[in-house]
Amino acid sequence: MRDHPKFCFLHLFPLVCVAACKAMGRISLLLLLSVFIVTSKSQSCTENDLRLVWGSGPWEGNLQICINGNWGWVCDNSFGTVDAQVACRQLGFQTTGAAYRMWSYYGLGNISTPLLLDGLNCAGNENRIIDCPRPYPVGVVSCLYNEIIGIVCPSGGGCTGNQIRRIRNNNGVPFRGNGRVEMCYNGQWGRVCDDSWGSNDVKVACYELGFTKQRVATYCCSRYFGQGYGPYVYDDVACSSAETSLISCNSRALGSTNCAGSNDAGIGCSGTITSSCTNGDVKLWRPSDGPEYFGLALYCKNSKWTGVCDDSFTCHTARLICEQLGYPGALYYRGEGYWGYFYSTLGNNGVDHYAWSCSASHTSLSQCSYYYHSSCNAYHDQFGIMCTPKDQKSECTTGTVRLVNGTSSNNGRVEYCFDGGWASLCGLSAPASTAVCRTLGFNTSFASIYNDERYGRNNNPSSLSYLSCPTSATHLNQCTAIRKGNGGCWRSVSRCGKEYSVQCYNNIGECTDGSFRLVNGTIEQEGRVEICTNGLWGAICHGSWNSIDAFVLCRSLGYGGSGPTTYWTSTFGLATGPAPWKNVLCYGWENTLFDCQKTIYPYDSCPVQNTVGVACKDGCANGQVRLVGGNFENEGTIQVCYSGRWGQVSDQGWDANGARVVCNQLGYTGGNAVPTTGSSYGKSNLTIHLKFVACSGNEINIDLCSKTKLSLNNGKKELVTAQVAGVDCIYDVPTDPPCIATPPLYNTQGNQCGAAQNRTVRINPDDSPGNGRVQYCYNGYWSPFCNMDPVTASIACNDLGYTAYSWGSIIDNGNYATANLMNISLFDRVSCTGSESSITQCTLVPSDPSCTPYCSTNLGLRCYDNTIPSNQCSPEGSLRLADGVIDNEGRVEVCVNGVWGAVCDQGFDKTDAYVVCKQLGHPELEPYVFTNSTFGAGQFPIVYSNLGCGGYENSLAACQKQTYPNTTCSRNNVAGVLCGYDCTDGDIRLVGSQWNYEGTVEICFDNLWGLISDSVWTLSTAQVICQQLGYQAEGTLAVRGSQYGKPNNLTIHFRNVSCNGDEATFSDCSYSTLSLAQGKALLATDDVAGVKCYTPDQCVPPPAATGGECTNGALRQRGGQGGIPEGNLEYCYRGYWSPFCYLGTTEATVACRQLGYSSYDLTVIFSDGRFGSISNTSLFQNITCEANPNAGLLSDCQVIDTCQSTCPNAIGLRCYESGNCMEGSVRLVNGSFTTEGRVEVCSNGIWGTICANKFTAIDAYVICKELGYGLLEPTVYNNSYYGDGDGSIVISELDCKGYEPTVLDCAKKDYGSFTCSRDNVIGIVCQENCQDGDIQLSGGTTNTQGTVQYCYYNTWGLISDNSWTDNAARVVCSQLGHTGGTAVRGSAYGKPNRTIVLSSVDCGGTENSLQDCQSSILSPDDGRSLYPHVAVAGVMCVDSTPAPTSGTSEVVSTNSAAVGLAIVMIFLILIILITIGMILYVFFMRQKVIRTNAVLNEPRVKMSGLGDTGVNNPMVGLEEEGLEDFNTADQDELVDRLNKM
C-alpha cells in the first residue's frame, strides 16, 4: 500500500492531497468549504461575546465573536499565542497553555456567517479580543473562509461528575479520536497518569467517549498531545475492558497519585456503527459535531456499515456517493486521518477488501466496478469527502435575475439566484446576455458584455459558474445553470475570478439602420467604428479585422486613400453600445461593410475592450495644400497633405515668406500673400503635420521649406494646444502710381549735362563701368529710365563701348532704389528698332507734363565684355544650371553668341524643364520648375522667353521661343530647374563603405538624395533605418560624426529625428526638414548620420539543392542541460539543419511554441555560444514573424534568405515550462557578497533580469529598500558586470520615483515591448544600515569575541589580519565598550561572505576608534580580489568585571567612545533576557510541531516543503478560481505560518 501512487493523495497531509486534487482538475478550493453550517440555529447573541464551535467540547473549536447581534468568524492572519490567551480569558478559561490552530482547523465557515475580525495583535492584558489592536475595522478582512482561527483552552473551565474528555493542545496529527485523557474531579479538569496505562484502559475510555472498543491505541508521556495543566487526579488505572466508564475501573483513590512530570495518559479511538443498514446505502460519519454532508464515506454491505476503500479512488466515486445522498456533487476529498478511523463490524480487520472504480460516464455506484483489492486491508485505507450542500439561503427565488450597482436600470453586475442566494456569473455568453436582458424586459436582442468588473464585485462564494443558453433563447427559463467543477466531477464553491456585467438596450431609433460613423478619435479621419443596427449605434468586435475591411469602411465614409490604419482592443475607448458584428471579412470590392461576410450577434460576441477602430486616409498627395474656412477660395486655414492625410500647419514661426510659397503653390502668383495666425480662419479636427515652417519665399512648394514634420501621434498631441496658420492671397496689389505731374523744377533747362551729351546714355558714375544705374541726358538733366526694352538696352550697351557683344541685362529688381536721386523719368521712353548705331538715333517719346513716368526704383543696365573668360561659353546652345544647392539644380543658363544667358520663366513649364534635364543627362523623373529667380537672377541677359517645347527636342535651343532682344522679362522672373534623381521619396541607401550593410545614410526626399544630421541620432532611429533596408534591429549600431564620410554635393534633409523604434519606415518618425539652401549651409558645420546593420560581410546565396537531413520547417535544440528546454536552436531549411545568427523575441516565442512550450511567452536568447560550438553559418539571414506574431510554427513566418549569414556564435534559446518563484520577488545574484549582484525579479513565476536602458540609482534604491538594505544611494552597474545570467530580460526602462514599496510598482516596459542586449543587464551594490566607522563582532560564542566587521561606505566589511596587533584589538574593544582585548588572527571566528575593506591596520592602542588608526582602505574591486587569499582579523575583549554571556553571537557598536560601561552592561543584560526568552519560545514551539510516528506503529510520510514539522494542515492549498497552482514559494510561506500553530 505504501507504494501505491495515490497513497499520498488518500492518506497523508492535506496539502499534498489538495495538490493532487488540483492535478485532477484544479478545483477551486479557496473557499470550497465555505458552506459549513454553524451548529447554533439562532444568530441572536450578546455584543462582543465569544464562543468556540465544532470542537469536542467547549474548551476548543473555531472562534466566533458576536457583532451587531450576529456571530461571525475571526481570521488567523497574525494570530498568535497572546491572542489565544486573551480569547481563553474572555471565555472564562485560564490562559496557561492556550494554543491556536490555523487554517479553519475545526471546519470552514458558513457563507451566511461573516468574517468579522482580522489582523489581531493583542498585548496580552486585554480582557476582550475586541479591545486588541488590529489594522482593519470590523467587517474588513483580508482572509478567506479557509483562514479561520481555532483555539484550545486546556486549563480552567468547569465540569461535572467524573466525566472524561480527550484534549489536544499541540499541533500534531489531526485525528479527532485521539488525545490526552483528563477526568473531572471536584468540578475541575484533572490529569490521568499513564502509570500502568494499557489497552484495556484505552478501550474503556474510548467507549465512554462514544467510540468502539476495537482498534484503539495507547499513548503516554504527553509526547503526542501536549502537556496537561491541572493536577494528576487519577492514577494506576487497571481496567478489565468490560467497564463502560473509566471511573468504574480499579485505580488509586480518586485524587491520590504519585505521578509527576509529563506522564499524561493518551488514547487513540476508532468509531463504529452497530445498527444494521440497507445494503447499498451510503453514509458520512463524523466522530464529533459538524455538518451532515461532511465525513468519512461509509457503505452498507451485508447490512453493516463499512468504510469505503480508497484504492482505485477517483473523484467520481466521491461524486456518486454525494449524489446518492441527495447532494449536487462532491466538493473535495479529505483523508481519514482528519476524522479518525472507522472500525467496521463486517470483519476483515475492520475494513472492506473491495474497492470501487468509477468514471465520468457512471451515474450511480451500481454502475461502477467493485472488485477485490488485496491492499485494502487496514484501517487507514479509507477516505472522507465533503459534499456540495443543498440550498442554504432563502434570500431569492432560484432562477430570477437582477442587475446590481449599475449607473442606470439597464446596466449592472449580473446576479442570478442560485441555490436560494444571489450569485455572480463567472462567464457570460452572447445568448445568455440576451436572455438576461429579455428576461428583464428589454426589447432588443443586443447586449454589451463587460468582464472588467466596472460595476464592482459581489464576492460571495457560489457553486454557480455560468448560464448555458441556446442562441434563440429569449428567457432564462430556456437556459441551464452550470455549476463550477472539473468535468462534472469535483464541485467547487468559490468566488469568480471575474464577475461579469451587462448593458441592456431598448430600440429607441437613435440612428438610421445601415449608417456608419467614427467616434472618439482625436482627428476626424479616425475613431471607433460604429454601425447602426436596429436603431442602435454599436461597435464591431475585432475578430479578423484588417486593412481591407478598414478600406471598405473608409471608402464608404468618403475617404479615398489606400492603406488605412487598423486598431484593435478598443483603442478609441470602450463602446457605449453593443457590438453586433464580429469576424468581418471584406475583399475590397464591396461598397459598404454590409456587403461583407460577418458573424452577427448573438452567434458571436466579444468584450467591449476588443472593439475595432480605424484611421482613414484622404487620398491626397504628399505636399499638396489647400485652404479651408475662408469666405473666398484664396484665403483660409492652410491644410497640407502627408502620408495620405490632410493636416494643418502650426502658426509657430509662420511668416510672410511661408504665406508667399503657399499662395504661389496654389497659383496665386501675383499680389500679396498675407500670413494669418491664431487659427483666424478656424482650426479643423485634423492633425498638425508641420511646425516651425521657415521659407525663403522662393520655394515652389511648402515641402521645400525648412520645417519640423510631426509624426501622426505627435501631431495629434500638438493639436490640443496649437493654433494653426492661414493665408490670404490678395489679388489687388498696391502699386506705384504710373505717373505724376512734372515737378516745376524740371520745367527749365538743367545743367547736369551739356548739349554735346544730349540724348546720350551713361552708367551712373557711382556704379561700376558697364554695370549700374542707366541714365539718359534730357533737357540738361541726367534722367533715369522707368521703362526700357531689350532692344534699347542693346543700343545703349553699344553706345557704352560694348560693340562686340551688345546684349544687355535690364536690372529691374530694385537694386537701384532712388534714395536721393530722381524717382521720375523726364521722358516717357526711348524707342529703338535695333538698326540704330547710337541711341541718339532712336525715337524719344516725351512725357505729358501732367503725367511724367514715376518709378520708385530706377532701372539698371549690365553690359558684357565677351573677351572676359568668365563671360564666355561654348558650344552654342549648351546649358548649365547655376547657383543651385546641389549638382542637378539651379538657374537655367544657355550659351548664345558665346555668352551665357538666362531664361525667362514666363511660359516656362515642366515640358521645357524636361528638355533642359534631358539635355543635361537627367531624363529619369519629372523635374521641378522654379520661378521668380529662385536661384537668383544671375548677371547675364535673359536670352530666351516664352519657351514652347514639345518634349521631343534634344536641346532647349531647338524649342520654339522668343530670343533676345525680342524678350520682355523682369530679372525677378528667371527660370530654374531641379532635375530629380531616380529615387522615390523615403528611399534609403548607405554610401561610403565597401559593405552594403553600413555607411552614411542617404535618404530620398522630394526625389532628391540627401543626408541626415547626426544631431539627436539614436539607436532606435538607426534600427528603423536598418529594418527598412531589410535588416533586423538586433545588432544595429548608430554611427555619428560622419564616420563614413560626408558627400559635399548633397544637402542635409533632416535634423532632430525622433523615432521610437517601432515605426515601419523612417517617414513615420518625427523630424525637422531643411530647405535646400539651409541644408547645404549646414553641411559645412553639421556631421551626418550613419548606421551599421548586421549582415554577413559577403552575400553567399543559400544552397539550391535540397538535402535529406530533416523535414523542412522542423526545429530542434542541441547542447543544453538535460531536462531543461534550452540549447542551440536549429531550423530545417531546404532539408538541412541550420543554426540561427539572429532571433527576435517574437520569433523566439513562436519557436518555443513550436517546440511544445506554450505556457509562457518569456524566452531567453543567447548569442555567446554557451551551449557549445556548432556551425556559425546560417543558411538564411533571418526569420521574421512580424506579420504573424501568433504563429504556431516558424515556417508560417517569412524567411529572409537572400544570403547566408555568419556570426561569432550560433543563437541559443531557452524556453520555459513552469515557474518556481513568487511573483514580484527580487534577489541579487552572482555577487561576491550578499549586498551586491545581478538584479533578478520574478515575473510570471520565472526569474528574469532588468535591462540597463534608463536605469538609475533611484531604481536601484527601490530594489535595495525592497531587499531590506540601507536607504543610502546604491551603486549601479549597467554592463552585465555580474554576468547576464541565464534568464530572460523581463523589464526595461524602469522609472521608479523612490517611494514605491516594490520594483513592480514602478513604471516600466515589460517583456515583449522592448529589445535589450545581454551586455546591458543591470547589477547593483546596496548599502547597509550602518555608519562609516561602526564596528560589530560576529561568529563568537559571547559578545566579547568574534570576527571584526568594519562599516565603510555604509557597508559591513572585513579586516585583513596582516599587521593585526593587540593594539588594534584594544582600540576595537574600547570602541565596543570593553576595557581591553587581544588580537585573534587566522579567521578564527569564521570568515563571513563580505568584502575586505581594511588592510595593514596600525594602531597605537590609545585611539578612540579604529577610524583614528592608520590603515589601507581597499576599493570594492580590490577587496573582492583579496578576499580568497587572506585571513581576517578577530578580537577577544575583556572587562575588569567579566561581561555576561549572550545567546547571540553578534553585537554592533556605535562610533562613540562616550558610551559608559554601565550603560553597556545594562544593554547586555537586556539582550540576555530577551534572547533567553526567545530560545525558550522557539524550543516550546518546536516541541509543539514534533509529529508522532507512533500511531499504531504506522509510519507516516512527511509533506514536501514542510521539513520535519509534521503538520497535517487540512486547508493548505485552497485557492480562488483563477489563481495559479501552488509553487515552492507558496509552500514556504505556509511553513512560516504553520510554524506558528
Tab-separated table of C-alpha atoms in Angstrom, residues 969-1100:
chain	number	residue	atom	x	y	z
A	969	CYS	CA	11.076	89.756	-68.892
A	970	SER	CA	11.889	91.039	-65.419
A	971	ARG	CA	15.053	89.929	-63.703
A	972	ASN	CA	12.743	88.677	-60.975
A	973	ASN	CA	11.389	86.085	-63.355
A	974	VAL	CA	14.391	83.972	-64.226
A	975	ALA	CA	13.643	80.262	-64.525
A	976	GLY	CA	15.277	77.489	-62.520
A	977	VAL	CA	15.105	73.709	-62.695
A	978	LEU	CA	15.603	70.760	-60.380
A	979	CYS	CA	16.305	67.555	-62.266
A	980	GLY	CA	15.330	64.798	-59.826
A	981	TYR	CA	17.227	61.621	-59.144
A	982	ASP	CA	15.834	58.250	-59.984
A	983	CYS	CA	14.633	57.774	-56.419
A	984	THR	CA	11.306	57.672	-54.621
A	985	ASP	CA	10.637	59.745	-51.555
A	986	GLY	CA	11.517	57.742	-48.488
A	987	ASP	CA	14.071	55.529	-50.238
A	988	ILE	CA	17.222	54.950	-48.198
A	989	ARG	CA	20.713	53.879	-49.200
A	990	LEU	CA	24.054	53.567	-47.455
A	991	VAL	CA	27.207	55.018	-49.003
A	992	GLY	CA	30.839	55.407	-48.087
A	993	SER	CA	31.700	51.827	-47.191
A	994	GLN	CA	32.814	48.770	-49.113
A	995	TRP	CA	29.996	46.832	-47.396
A	996	ASN	CA	26.384	47.376	-48.281
A	997	TYR	CA	25.172	46.987	-44.700
A	998	GLU	CA	26.938	50.063	-43.327
A	999	GLY	CA	27.606	53.625	-44.356
A	1000	THR	CA	26.399	57.194	-44.326
A	1001	VAL	CA	22.621	57.302	-44.568
A	1002	GLU	CA	21.270	58.933	-47.716
A	1003	ILE	CA	17.526	59.400	-47.944
A	1004	CYS	CA	15.392	60.444	-50.882
A	1005	PHE	CA	13.215	63.458	-50.207
A	1006	ASP	CA	11.437	65.349	-52.966
A	1007	ASN	CA	13.180	62.981	-55.415
A	1008	LEU	CA	16.492	64.194	-54.147
A	1009	TRP	CA	19.129	62.209	-52.340
A	1010	GLY	CA	20.182	63.958	-49.160
A	1011	LEU	CA	21.658	63.426	-45.728
A	1012	ILE	CA	20.580	63.342	-42.078
A	1013	SER	CA	22.281	65.470	-39.446
A	1014	ASP	CA	23.600	63.374	-36.573
A	1015	SER	CA	22.099	65.707	-34.005
A	1016	VAL	CA	19.820	63.572	-31.803
A	1017	TRP	CA	20.835	60.436	-33.724
A	1018	THR	CA	19.757	57.467	-31.582
A	1019	LEU	CA	19.886	53.690	-31.677
A	1020	SER	CA	16.118	53.427	-32.101
A	1021	THR	CA	16.300	55.631	-35.218
A	1022	ALA	CA	19.184	53.577	-36.613
A	1023	GLN	CA	17.143	50.432	-36.020
A	1024	VAL	CA	14.253	51.844	-38.064
A	1025	ILE	CA	16.707	52.597	-40.892
A	1026	CYS	CA	18.137	49.070	-40.833
A	1027	GLN	CA	14.730	47.422	-40.658
A	1028	GLN	CA	13.578	49.494	-43.636
A	1029	LEU	CA	16.619	48.220	-45.524
A	1030	GLY	CA	15.635	44.632	-44.690
A	1031	TYR	CA	17.991	44.010	-41.786
A	1032	GLN	CA	16.966	43.081	-38.279
A	1033	ALA	CA	17.081	45.622	-35.493
A	1034	GLU	CA	19.247	43.462	-33.264
A	1035	GLY	CA	22.905	44.357	-33.543
A	1036	THR	CA	22.339	47.742	-35.170
A	1037	LEU	CA	24.831	50.498	-34.365
A	1038	ALA	CA	24.055	54.206	-34.605
A	1039	VAL	CA	27.138	55.865	-36.127
A	1040	ARG	CA	27.776	59.581	-35.656
A	1041	GLY	CA	30.477	62.034	-36.631
A	1042	SER	CA	30.386	61.474	-40.411
A	1043	GLN	CA	32.373	58.311	-39.811
A	1044	TYR	CA	31.649	57.017	-43.320
A	1045	GLY	CA	32.230	60.378	-44.978
A	1046	LYS	CA	30.103	63.407	-45.817
A	1047	PRO	CA	29.216	63.873	-49.506
A	1048	ASN	CA	29.660	67.539	-50.422
A	1049	ASN	CA	27.229	67.587	-53.300
A	1050	LEU	CA	24.150	66.741	-51.268
A	1051	THR	CA	22.007	68.724	-48.915
A	1052	ILE	CA	21.024	67.804	-45.368
A	1053	HIS	CA	17.335	66.982	-45.478
A	1054	PHE	CA	16.606	66.223	-41.819
A	1055	ARG	CA	17.611	67.180	-38.313
A	1056	ASN	CA	16.326	66.341	-34.842
A	1057	VAL	CA	14.980	62.943	-35.863
A	1058	SER	CA	12.935	61.140	-33.221
A	1059	CYS	CA	11.952	57.504	-33.778
A	1060	ASN	CA	10.568	55.143	-31.141
A	1061	GLY	CA	11.973	52.103	-32.908
A	1062	ASP	CA	8.629	50.545	-33.788
A	1063	GLU	CA	7.935	52.650	-36.885
A	1064	ALA	CA	7.607	50.791	-40.178
A	1065	THR	CA	9.621	53.389	-42.117
A	1066	PHE	CA	11.694	56.459	-41.445
A	1067	SER	CA	8.860	58.615	-42.807
A	1068	ASP	CA	6.725	57.625	-39.810
A	1069	CYS	CA	9.181	59.261	-37.394
A	1070	SER	CA	9.139	62.869	-36.232
A	1071	TYR	CA	11.830	65.133	-37.695
A	1072	SER	CA	12.684	68.647	-38.830
A	1073	THR	CA	13.164	69.183	-42.570
A	1074	LEU	CA	15.512	71.782	-44.009
A	1075	SER	CA	15.236	73.822	-47.145
A	1076	LEU	CA	17.824	73.056	-49.769
A	1077	ALA	CA	19.717	76.244	-49.019
A	1078	GLN	CA	19.682	75.656	-45.270
A	1079	GLY	CA	20.632	72.025	-45.686
A	1080	LYS	CA	23.574	72.922	-47.882
A	1081	ALA	CA	24.679	75.608	-45.457
A	1082	LEU	CA	24.502	73.164	-42.527
A	1083	LEU	CA	26.586	70.659	-44.444
A	1084	ALA	CA	29.647	72.754	-43.641
A	1085	THR	CA	29.087	72.577	-39.870
A	1086	ASP	CA	26.988	69.505	-39.105
A	1087	ASP	CA	28.202	65.933	-39.076
A	1088	VAL	CA	25.961	63.404	-40.751
A	1089	ALA	CA	24.448	60.170	-39.533
A	1090	GLY	CA	25.414	56.639	-40.430
A	1091	VAL	CA	24.448	53.127	-39.422
A	1092	LYS	CA	25.923	49.695	-39.261
A	1093	CYS	CA	23.334	46.998	-39.782
A	1094	TYR	CA	24.038	43.357	-39.031
A	1095	THR	CA	24.529	41.193	-42.106
A	1096	PRO	CA	27.126	38.805	-43.492
A	1097	ASP	CA	30.142	40.622	-44.904
A	1098	GLN	CA	29.678	38.904	-48.231
A	1099	CYS	CA	26.414	37.628	-49.642
A	1100	VAL	CA	26.587	33.902	-50.314
